[in-house]
Short mmCIF file of C-alpha atoms in Angstrom, two decimals:
data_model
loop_
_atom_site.label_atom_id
_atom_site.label_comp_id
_atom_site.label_asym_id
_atom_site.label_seq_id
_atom_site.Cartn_x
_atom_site.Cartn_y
_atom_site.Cartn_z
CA UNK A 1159 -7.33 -12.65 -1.80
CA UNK A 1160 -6.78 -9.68 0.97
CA UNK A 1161 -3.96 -9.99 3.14
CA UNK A 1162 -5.34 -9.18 6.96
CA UNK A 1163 -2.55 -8.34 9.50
CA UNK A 1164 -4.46 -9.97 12.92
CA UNK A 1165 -3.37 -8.75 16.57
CA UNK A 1166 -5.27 -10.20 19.41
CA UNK A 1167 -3.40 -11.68 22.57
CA UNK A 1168 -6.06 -14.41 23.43
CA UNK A 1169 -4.60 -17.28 21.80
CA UNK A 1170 -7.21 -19.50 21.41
CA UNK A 1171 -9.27 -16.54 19.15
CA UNK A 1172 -6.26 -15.77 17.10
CA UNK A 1173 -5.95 -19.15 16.03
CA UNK A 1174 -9.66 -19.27 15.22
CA UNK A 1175 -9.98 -16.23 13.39
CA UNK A 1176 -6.76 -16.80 11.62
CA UNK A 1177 -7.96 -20.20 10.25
CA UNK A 1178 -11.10 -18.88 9.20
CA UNK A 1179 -10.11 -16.03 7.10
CA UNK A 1180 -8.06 -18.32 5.69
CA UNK A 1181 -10.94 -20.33 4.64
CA UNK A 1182 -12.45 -16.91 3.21
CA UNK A 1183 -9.17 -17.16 0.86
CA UNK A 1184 -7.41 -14.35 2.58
CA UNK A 1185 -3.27 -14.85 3.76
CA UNK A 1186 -3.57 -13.51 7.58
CA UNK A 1187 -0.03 -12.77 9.77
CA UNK A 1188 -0.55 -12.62 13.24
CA UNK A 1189 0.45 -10.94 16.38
CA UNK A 1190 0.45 -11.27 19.91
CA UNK A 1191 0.30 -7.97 21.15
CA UNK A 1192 0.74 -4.59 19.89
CA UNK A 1193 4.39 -4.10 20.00
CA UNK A 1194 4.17 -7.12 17.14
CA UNK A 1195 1.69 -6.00 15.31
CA UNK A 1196 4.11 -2.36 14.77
CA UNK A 1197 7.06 -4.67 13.98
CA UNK A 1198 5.13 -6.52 11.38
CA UNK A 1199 2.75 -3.60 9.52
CA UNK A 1200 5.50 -1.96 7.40
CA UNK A 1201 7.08 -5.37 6.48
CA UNK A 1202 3.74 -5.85 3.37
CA UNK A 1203 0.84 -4.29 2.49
CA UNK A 1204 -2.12 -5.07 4.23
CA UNK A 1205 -5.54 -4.71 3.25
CA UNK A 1206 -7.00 -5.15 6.50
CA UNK A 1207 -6.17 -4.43 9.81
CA UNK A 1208 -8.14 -6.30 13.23
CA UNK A 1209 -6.89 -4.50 16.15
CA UNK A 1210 -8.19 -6.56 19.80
CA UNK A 1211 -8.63 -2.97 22.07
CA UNK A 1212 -7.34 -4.28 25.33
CA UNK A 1213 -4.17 -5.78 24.41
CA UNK A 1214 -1.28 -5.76 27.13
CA UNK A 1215 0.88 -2.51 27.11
CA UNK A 1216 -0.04 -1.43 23.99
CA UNK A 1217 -3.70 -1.87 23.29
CA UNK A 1218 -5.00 -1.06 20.06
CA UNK A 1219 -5.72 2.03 20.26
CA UNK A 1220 -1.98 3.09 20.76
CA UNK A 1221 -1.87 0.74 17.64
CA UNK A 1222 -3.92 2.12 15.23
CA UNK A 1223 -2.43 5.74 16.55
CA UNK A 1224 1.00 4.75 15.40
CA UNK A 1225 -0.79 2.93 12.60
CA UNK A 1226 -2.39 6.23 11.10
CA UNK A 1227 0.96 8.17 11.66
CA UNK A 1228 2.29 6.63 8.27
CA UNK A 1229 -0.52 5.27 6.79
CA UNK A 1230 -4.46 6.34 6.29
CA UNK A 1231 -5.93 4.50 4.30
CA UNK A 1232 -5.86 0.63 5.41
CA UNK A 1233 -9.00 -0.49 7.13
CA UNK A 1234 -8.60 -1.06 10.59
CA UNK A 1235 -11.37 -2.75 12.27
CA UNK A 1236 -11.80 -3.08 16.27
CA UNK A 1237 -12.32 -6.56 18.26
CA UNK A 1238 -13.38 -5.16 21.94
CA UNK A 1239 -15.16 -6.71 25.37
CA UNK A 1240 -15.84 -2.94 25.75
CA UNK A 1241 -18.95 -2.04 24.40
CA UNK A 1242 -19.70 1.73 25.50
CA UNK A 1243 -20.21 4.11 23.33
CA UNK A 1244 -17.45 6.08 24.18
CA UNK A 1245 -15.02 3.52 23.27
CA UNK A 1246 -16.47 3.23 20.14
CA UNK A 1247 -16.74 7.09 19.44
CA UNK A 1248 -12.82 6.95 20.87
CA UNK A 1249 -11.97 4.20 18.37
CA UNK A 1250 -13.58 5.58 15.37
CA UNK A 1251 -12.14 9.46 15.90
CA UNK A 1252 -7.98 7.92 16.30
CA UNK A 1253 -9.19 6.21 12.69
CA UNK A 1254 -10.74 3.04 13.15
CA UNK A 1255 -13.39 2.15 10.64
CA UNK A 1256 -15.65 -0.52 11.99
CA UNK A 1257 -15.93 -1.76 15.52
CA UNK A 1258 -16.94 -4.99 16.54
CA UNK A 1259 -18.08 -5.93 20.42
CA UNK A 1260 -16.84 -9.53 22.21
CA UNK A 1261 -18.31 -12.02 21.58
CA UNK A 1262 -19.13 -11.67 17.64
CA UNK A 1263 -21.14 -13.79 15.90
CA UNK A 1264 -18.03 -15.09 13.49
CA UNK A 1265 -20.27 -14.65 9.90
CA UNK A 1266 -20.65 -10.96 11.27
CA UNK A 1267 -17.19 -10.52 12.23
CA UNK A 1268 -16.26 -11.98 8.53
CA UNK A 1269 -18.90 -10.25 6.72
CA UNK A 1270 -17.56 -6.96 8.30
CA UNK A 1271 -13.89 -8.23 6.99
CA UNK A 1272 -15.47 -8.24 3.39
CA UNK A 1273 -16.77 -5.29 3.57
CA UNK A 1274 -13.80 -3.81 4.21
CA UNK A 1275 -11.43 -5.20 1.96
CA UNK A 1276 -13.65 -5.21 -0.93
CA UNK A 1277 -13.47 -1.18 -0.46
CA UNK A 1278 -10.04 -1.40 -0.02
CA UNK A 1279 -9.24 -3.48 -3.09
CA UNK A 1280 -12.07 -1.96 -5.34
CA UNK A 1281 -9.47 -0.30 -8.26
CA UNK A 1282 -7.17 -3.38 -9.02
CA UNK A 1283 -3.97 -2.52 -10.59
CA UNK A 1284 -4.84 -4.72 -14.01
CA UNK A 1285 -7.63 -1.68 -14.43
CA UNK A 1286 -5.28 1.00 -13.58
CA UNK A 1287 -2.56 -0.39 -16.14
CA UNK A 1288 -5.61 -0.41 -19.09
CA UNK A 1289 -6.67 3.02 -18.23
CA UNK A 1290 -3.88 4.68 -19.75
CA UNK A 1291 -1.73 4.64 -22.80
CA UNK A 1292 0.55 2.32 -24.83
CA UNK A 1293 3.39 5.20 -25.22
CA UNK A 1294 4.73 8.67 -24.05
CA UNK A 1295 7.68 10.82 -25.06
CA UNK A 1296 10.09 12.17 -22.56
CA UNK A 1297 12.32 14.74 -24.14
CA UNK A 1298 13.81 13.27 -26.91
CA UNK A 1299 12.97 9.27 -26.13
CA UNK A 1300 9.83 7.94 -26.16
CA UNK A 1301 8.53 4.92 -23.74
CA UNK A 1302 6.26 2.06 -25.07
CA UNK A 1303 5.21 0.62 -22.14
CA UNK A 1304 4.11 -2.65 -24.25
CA UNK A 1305 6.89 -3.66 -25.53
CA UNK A 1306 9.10 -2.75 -21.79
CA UNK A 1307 11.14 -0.27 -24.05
CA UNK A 1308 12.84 2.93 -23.97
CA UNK A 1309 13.66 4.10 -27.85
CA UNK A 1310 16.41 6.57 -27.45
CA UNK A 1311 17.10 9.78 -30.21
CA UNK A 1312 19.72 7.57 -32.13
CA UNK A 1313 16.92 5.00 -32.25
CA UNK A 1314 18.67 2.34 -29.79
CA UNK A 1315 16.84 0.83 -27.32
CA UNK A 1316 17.02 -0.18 -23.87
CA UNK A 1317 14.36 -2.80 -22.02
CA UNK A 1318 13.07 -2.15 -18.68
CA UNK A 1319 11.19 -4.34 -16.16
CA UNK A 1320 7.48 -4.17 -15.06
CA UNK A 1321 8.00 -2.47 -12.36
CA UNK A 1322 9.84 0.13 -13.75
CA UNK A 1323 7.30 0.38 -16.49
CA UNK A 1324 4.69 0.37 -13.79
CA UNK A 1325 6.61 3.51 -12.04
CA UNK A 1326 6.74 5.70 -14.79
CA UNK A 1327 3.27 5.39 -16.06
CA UNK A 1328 1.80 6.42 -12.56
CA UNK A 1329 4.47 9.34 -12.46
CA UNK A 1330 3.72 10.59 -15.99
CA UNK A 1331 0.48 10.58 -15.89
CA UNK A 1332 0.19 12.64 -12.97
CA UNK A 1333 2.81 14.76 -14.92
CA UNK A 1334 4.01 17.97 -12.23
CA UNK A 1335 2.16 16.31 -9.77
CA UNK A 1336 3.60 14.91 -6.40
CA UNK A 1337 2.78 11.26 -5.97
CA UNK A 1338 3.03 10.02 -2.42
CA UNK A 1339 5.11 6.66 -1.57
CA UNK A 1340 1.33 5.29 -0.59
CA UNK A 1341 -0.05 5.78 -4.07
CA UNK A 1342 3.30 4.10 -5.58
CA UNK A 1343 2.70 0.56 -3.40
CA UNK A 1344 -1.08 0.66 -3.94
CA UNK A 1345 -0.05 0.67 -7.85
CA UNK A 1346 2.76 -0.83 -8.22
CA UNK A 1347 4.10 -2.82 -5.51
CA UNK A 1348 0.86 -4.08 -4.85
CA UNK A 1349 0.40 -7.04 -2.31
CA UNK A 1350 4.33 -7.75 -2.45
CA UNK A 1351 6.19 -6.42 0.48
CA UNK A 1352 6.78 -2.94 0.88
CA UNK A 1353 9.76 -1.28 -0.65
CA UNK A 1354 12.02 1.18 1.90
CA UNK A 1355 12.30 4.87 0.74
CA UNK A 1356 16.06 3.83 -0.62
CA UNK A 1357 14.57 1.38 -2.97
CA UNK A 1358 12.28 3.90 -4.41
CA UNK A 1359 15.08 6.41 -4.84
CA UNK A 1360 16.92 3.91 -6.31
CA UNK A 1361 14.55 3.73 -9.56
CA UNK A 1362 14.94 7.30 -9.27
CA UNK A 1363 18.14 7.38 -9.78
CA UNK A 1364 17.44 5.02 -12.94
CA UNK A 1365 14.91 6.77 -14.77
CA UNK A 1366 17.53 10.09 -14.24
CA UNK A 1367 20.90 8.28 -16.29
CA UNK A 1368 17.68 6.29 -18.52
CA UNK A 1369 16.84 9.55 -19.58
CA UNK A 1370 19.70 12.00 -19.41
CA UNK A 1371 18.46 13.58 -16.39
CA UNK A 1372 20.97 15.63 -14.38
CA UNK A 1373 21.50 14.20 -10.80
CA UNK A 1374 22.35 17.49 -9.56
CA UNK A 1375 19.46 19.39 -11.28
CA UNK A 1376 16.92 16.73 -12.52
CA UNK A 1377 14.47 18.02 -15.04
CA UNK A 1378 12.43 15.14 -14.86
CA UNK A 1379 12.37 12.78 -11.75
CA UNK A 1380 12.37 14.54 -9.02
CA UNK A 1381 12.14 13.32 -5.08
CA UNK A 1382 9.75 15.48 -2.56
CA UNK A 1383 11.73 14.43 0.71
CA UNK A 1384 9.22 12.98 3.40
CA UNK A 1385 6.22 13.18 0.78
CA UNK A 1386 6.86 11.32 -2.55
CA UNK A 1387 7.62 11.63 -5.94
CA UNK A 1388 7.10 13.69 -9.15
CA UNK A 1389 7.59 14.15 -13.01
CA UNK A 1390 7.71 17.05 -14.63
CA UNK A 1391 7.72 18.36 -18.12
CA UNK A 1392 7.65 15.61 -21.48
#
């Protein structure tokens, strides 16, 4: 299942194309106009993005500008009555990635949306979480991200949740690394709705008094401000 975030102001074709990709098996969200389609992006990952070009006061263009501000990697895919090559050259440079002329043959248009989403969705997380160990040590405690546990010097031990577990293998395995917020909801977040920056502290913040970090001068978890994340030192 991809989740497609749809903006196209013709009613009639929004309701078509949404009920059809949700034939394909895909969860679709709609939106009217471009304005929407900004107020709905950050609220969940999307897979796929189908922008209509000439959308009333913000077309899609505008939209896929603002889009590719925070985010550059979602497939964004062009519905247009405007078929020059310019618009297409126009489309592709602001970071479109496919383009598709009105009227569409609607198996192109949803071949297309395969396509894309397959390329998007092409390293699941379940193959992520098998690439990489049962255990590591941080300092003195050592994490067995089987069992959700945290075994402490004194041999205590505390559980943690998926997520968590989740967290720290993608920031310990990229160990002095900065990880950016995108690579944390492609891995662990997933399809479920975006986290804000706070929330992501947040666990931060946990792993530092989980692991005797200092809050003032963390030796472990540390926070890049407007980039990410990063681990350093075991």
């Amino acid at each position: 299942m991809a989740r497609i975030l749809l903006a196209e102001d013709e009613e009639n074709l929004r309701k078509t194309l949404k009920l059809n990709l949700e034939l394909e098996g895909n969860e679709v969200l709609t939106a009217g106009n471009g304005h929407e389609a900004l107020q709905i992006f950050p609220t969940a990952r999307f897979d796929l993005v189908i922008l209509d070009v000439m959308m009333p006061e913000l077309d899609g263009f505008a939209v896929c500008q603002a889009i590719r501000l925070r985010d550059r990697d979602t497939p964004i895919l062009f519905l247009t009555a405007r078929n020059a090559g310019t618009d297409r050259v126009q489309g592709l440079k602001l970071g479109g990635d496919d383009y598709l002329a009105k009227p569409f043959n609607l198996e192109e248009l949803l071949l297309r949306v395969r396509i894309l989403t397959r390329r998007r969705n092409r390293y699941p997380s379940d193959v992520y979480e098998r690439s990489i160990g049962d255990a590591c040590n941080i300092g003195p405690f050592r994490v067995n991200f089987k069992t959700f546990e945290i075994i402490g010097p004194d041999e205590q031990t505390r559980k943690i949740t998926q997520k968590e577990v989740l967290l720290l293998k993608l920031l310990t395995e990229q160990e002095n690394e900065v990880v950016s917020r995108e690579q944390i909801l492609e891995k662990v977040w997933g399809y479920d709705v975006f986290p804000s920056t706070r929330t992501i502290d947040n666990y931060i913040v946990n792993f530092r008094k989980y692991f005797g970090d200092d809050p003032r001068e963390p030796r472990y978890f540390h926070s890049v401000r407007g980039v990410g994340y990063k681990f350093t030192g075991k």
